């Protein structure tokens, strides 16, 4: 009887260990929702339906995140942080790994990124008309489908801005902002305070930049 109980105990213990290893692997390899306010949804790769997102949900490559009015969500991945603001759509195209670069798509709205632990790998944030390439920095990206303008602000580090063909058009440093227009292929460079005031995309964002509360 005692022998059977011991065997059963070992089976339960091994199952618990296997489950813990699986969860640890998910924590390490997958992106994870760390904060959510309001209503946010995810459209899984290859699917047409939308599922609600909540804290501690895991996200994978190809997932498209959508936030509602007055909503925002924070995603963590291997120390990096993606803050997606209201009325935005952001796709996790490629999560950075040892053998490949990271690529996120801002198809609509505003998102802020703090990128770390790239170990020499490139990380890019794309919009329909431009790309911001970084190697460890804090910056924001905004795209307005109505005006077809992309905007980038650099909080820390340096960012390379390229057009839709991949051609580098300027190099942006801390405190600088850029607006890329699709209508007249015009590049406008501003200080980040001016660009945020012009866009008026996020209430209180300028104050948060001053306090570095990200």
Tab-separated table of C-alpha atoms in Angstrom, residues 46-204:
chain	number	residue	atom	x	y	z
A	46	UNK	CA	-4.171	33.039	-39.251
A	47	UNK	CA	-7.470	33.752	-37.500
A	48	UNK	CA	-10.182	36.336	-38.169
A	49	UNK	CA	-11.749	36.445	-34.692
A	50	UNK	CA	-10.695	38.721	-31.827
A	51	UNK	CA	-10.113	37.582	-28.243
A	52	UNK	CA	-10.044	39.850	-25.155
A	53	UNK	CA	-6.657	40.410	-23.520
A	54	UNK	CA	-5.968	40.508	-19.787
A	55	UNK	CA	-2.846	40.663	-17.582
A	56	UNK	CA	-0.616	37.546	-17.688
A	57	UNK	CA	-1.875	36.498	-21.129
A	58	UNK	CA	0.890	35.255	-23.433
A	59	UNK	CA	1.396	36.642	-26.937
A	60	UNK	CA	3.165	35.084	-29.906
A	61	UNK	CA	4.680	36.130	-33.209
A	62	UNK	CA	2.053	37.220	-35.710
A	63	UNK	CA	-0.430	38.361	-33.051
A	64	UNK	CA	-2.239	41.635	-33.787
A	65	UNK	CA	-3.135	43.753	-30.739
A	66	UNK	CA	-6.008	46.254	-30.823
A	67	UNK	CA	-6.893	48.734	-28.063
A	68	UNK	CA	-10.227	50.482	-27.615
A	69	UNK	CA	-11.053	54.088	-26.789
A	70	UNK	CA	-9.561	55.080	-23.415
A	71	UNK	CA	-7.681	51.782	-23.207
A	72	UNK	CA	-4.007	50.902	-23.052
A	73	UNK	CA	-1.875	47.813	-22.594
A	74	UNK	CA	1.733	46.999	-21.666
A	75	UNK	CA	3.584	43.991	-23.066
A	76	UNK	CA	6.902	42.663	-21.735
A	77	UNK	CA	9.342	40.496	-23.666
A	78	UNK	CA	12.773	39.489	-22.331
A	79	UNK	CA	13.202	42.784	-20.477
A	80	UNK	CA	11.885	44.964	-23.301
A	81	UNK	CA	8.632	46.856	-22.851
A	82	UNK	CA	5.934	47.858	-25.344
A	83	UNK	CA	3.289	50.364	-24.172
A	84	UNK	CA	0.369	50.483	-26.618
A	85	UNK	CA	-2.027	53.391	-26.220
A	86	UNK	CA	-5.726	53.824	-27.009
A	87	UNK	CA	-7.235	53.262	-30.476
A	88	UNK	CA	-4.088	51.541	-31.705
A	89	UNK	CA	-3.249	48.432	-33.702
A	90	UNK	CA	0.185	46.871	-33.268
A	91	UNK	CA	1.377	43.576	-34.754
A	92	UNK	CA	4.128	41.440	-33.219
A	93	UNK	CA	5.617	40.451	-36.581
A	94	UNK	CA	8.947	39.073	-35.328
A	95	UNK	CA	10.051	38.781	-31.720
A	96	UNK	CA	13.857	39.237	-31.521
A	97	UNK	CA	15.810	35.999	-31.099
A	98	UNK	CA	19.464	34.975	-31.358
A	99	UNK	CA	19.260	34.447	-35.111
A	100	UNK	CA	16.806	37.116	-36.225
A	101	UNK	CA	15.856	40.759	-35.830
A	102	UNK	CA	12.726	41.950	-34.071
A	103	UNK	CA	9.952	43.652	-36.046
A	104	UNK	CA	6.780	45.274	-34.715
A	105	UNK	CA	4.201	46.987	-36.937
A	106	UNK	CA	2.308	50.089	-35.803
A	107	UNK	CA	-0.592	50.052	-38.257
A	108	UNK	CA	-2.626	52.639	-36.357
A	109	UNK	CA	-2.225	54.783	-33.261
A	110	UNK	CA	0.543	55.333	-30.745
A	111	UNK	CA	3.009	53.052	-28.962
A	112	UNK	CA	6.109	53.556	-26.803
A	113	UNK	CA	9.011	51.114	-26.748
A	114	UNK	CA	11.871	50.454	-24.344
A	115	UNK	CA	14.228	48.013	-26.028
A	116	UNK	CA	16.949	46.128	-24.094
A	117	UNK	CA	19.010	42.910	-24.269
A	118	UNK	CA	19.279	42.851	-28.048
A	119	UNK	CA	22.924	41.666	-27.917
A	120	UNK	CA	23.781	43.249	-31.244
A	121	UNK	CA	20.565	42.249	-33.008
A	122	UNK	CA	18.476	44.880	-34.771
A	123	UNK	CA	14.973	45.856	-33.719
A	124	UNK	CA	12.595	47.671	-36.057
A	125	UNK	CA	9.228	49.335	-35.668
A	126	UNK	CA	7.461	49.809	-38.986
A	127	UNK	CA	4.478	51.864	-40.119
A	128	UNK	CA	2.857	51.736	-43.588
A	129	UNK	CA	5.300	54.371	-44.888
A	130	UNK	CA	8.476	54.201	-42.764
A	131	UNK	CA	10.683	52.224	-40.377
A	132	UNK	CA	12.548	53.061	-37.169
A	133	UNK	CA	15.596	50.857	-36.552
A	134	UNK	CA	17.223	50.699	-33.110
A	135	UNK	CA	19.846	48.770	-31.136
A	136	UNK	CA	18.668	49.468	-27.608
A	137	UNK	CA	16.753	52.659	-26.830
A	138	UNK	CA	13.472	54.240	-25.720
A	139	UNK	CA	11.282	55.786	-28.387
A	140	UNK	CA	7.698	56.176	-29.572
A	141	UNK	CA	5.937	55.631	-32.892
A	142	UNK	CA	2.618	56.992	-34.146
A	143	UNK	CA	0.698	56.415	-37.363
A	144	UNK	CA	-2.462	58.208	-38.480
A	145	UNK	CA	-4.271	56.324	-41.295
A	146	UNK	CA	-6.301	59.438	-42.189
A	147	UNK	CA	-3.348	61.746	-42.838
A	148	UNK	CA	-0.977	58.871	-43.660
A	149	UNK	CA	1.673	60.447	-41.459
A	150	UNK	CA	4.154	58.560	-39.283
A	151	UNK	CA	5.813	60.166	-36.279
A	152	UNK	CA	8.794	59.042	-34.218
A	153	UNK	CA	10.181	60.532	-30.986
A	154	UNK	CA	13.439	59.417	-29.377
A	155	UNK	CA	13.579	59.486	-25.570
A	156	UNK	CA	16.914	57.662	-25.142
A	157	UNK	CA	19.558	56.370	-27.537
A	158	UNK	CA	19.523	56.706	-31.311
A	159	UNK	CA	17.056	55.737	-34.037
A	160	UNK	CA	17.552	55.336	-37.782
A	161	UNK	CA	14.505	56.406	-39.822
A	162	UNK	CA	13.987	54.791	-43.240
A	163	UNK	CA	11.323	55.220	-45.907
A	164	UNK	CA	9.008	52.489	-47.231
A	165	UNK	CA	11.719	51.235	-49.622
A	166	UNK	CA	14.196	50.708	-46.784
A	167	UNK	CA	16.366	53.703	-47.692
A	168	UNK	CA	17.684	55.533	-44.612
A	169	UNK	CA	16.504	59.127	-44.672
A	170	UNK	CA	17.810	60.462	-41.362
A	171	UNK	CA	19.403	59.571	-38.036
A	172	UNK	CA	17.471	60.691	-34.973
A	173	UNK	CA	18.997	61.221	-31.509
A	174	UNK	CA	17.647	61.786	-27.994
A	175	UNK	CA	15.104	64.612	-27.751
A	176	UNK	CA	14.381	64.675	-31.481
A	177	UNK	CA	11.184	63.875	-33.362
A	178	UNK	CA	10.346	63.235	-37.000
A	179	UNK	CA	7.144	63.261	-39.063
A	180	UNK	CA	7.131	61.278	-42.310
A	181	UNK	CA	4.323	62.201	-44.718
A	182	UNK	CA	3.078	59.834	-47.434
A	183	UNK	CA	1.207	62.527	-49.360
A	184	UNK	CA	4.131	64.661	-50.489
A	185	UNK	CA	7.084	62.443	-49.488
A	186	UNK	CA	8.133	65.158	-47.076
A	187	UNK	CA	10.317	64.635	-44.022
A	188	UNK	CA	9.732	67.086	-41.184
A	189	UNK	CA	12.072	67.136	-38.202
A	190	UNK	CA	10.998	68.562	-34.842
A	191	UNK	CA	12.036	68.550	-31.218
A	192	UNK	CA	10.013	65.817	-29.492
A	193	UNK	CA	8.039	68.320	-27.377
A	194	UNK	CA	6.759	70.047	-30.498
A	195	UNK	CA	5.832	66.829	-32.248
A	196	UNK	CA	3.856	65.571	-29.238
A	197	UNK	CA	1.995	68.874	-28.983
A	198	UNK	CA	1.210	68.737	-32.705
A	199	UNK	CA	-0.091	65.164	-32.563
A	200	UNK	CA	-1.945	65.500	-29.262
A	201	UNK	CA	-2.181	61.699	-29.232
A	202	UNK	CA	-1.874	60.992	-25.531
A	203	UNK	CA	-3.114	63.164	-22.692
A	204	UNK	CA	-0.312	63.867	-20.219
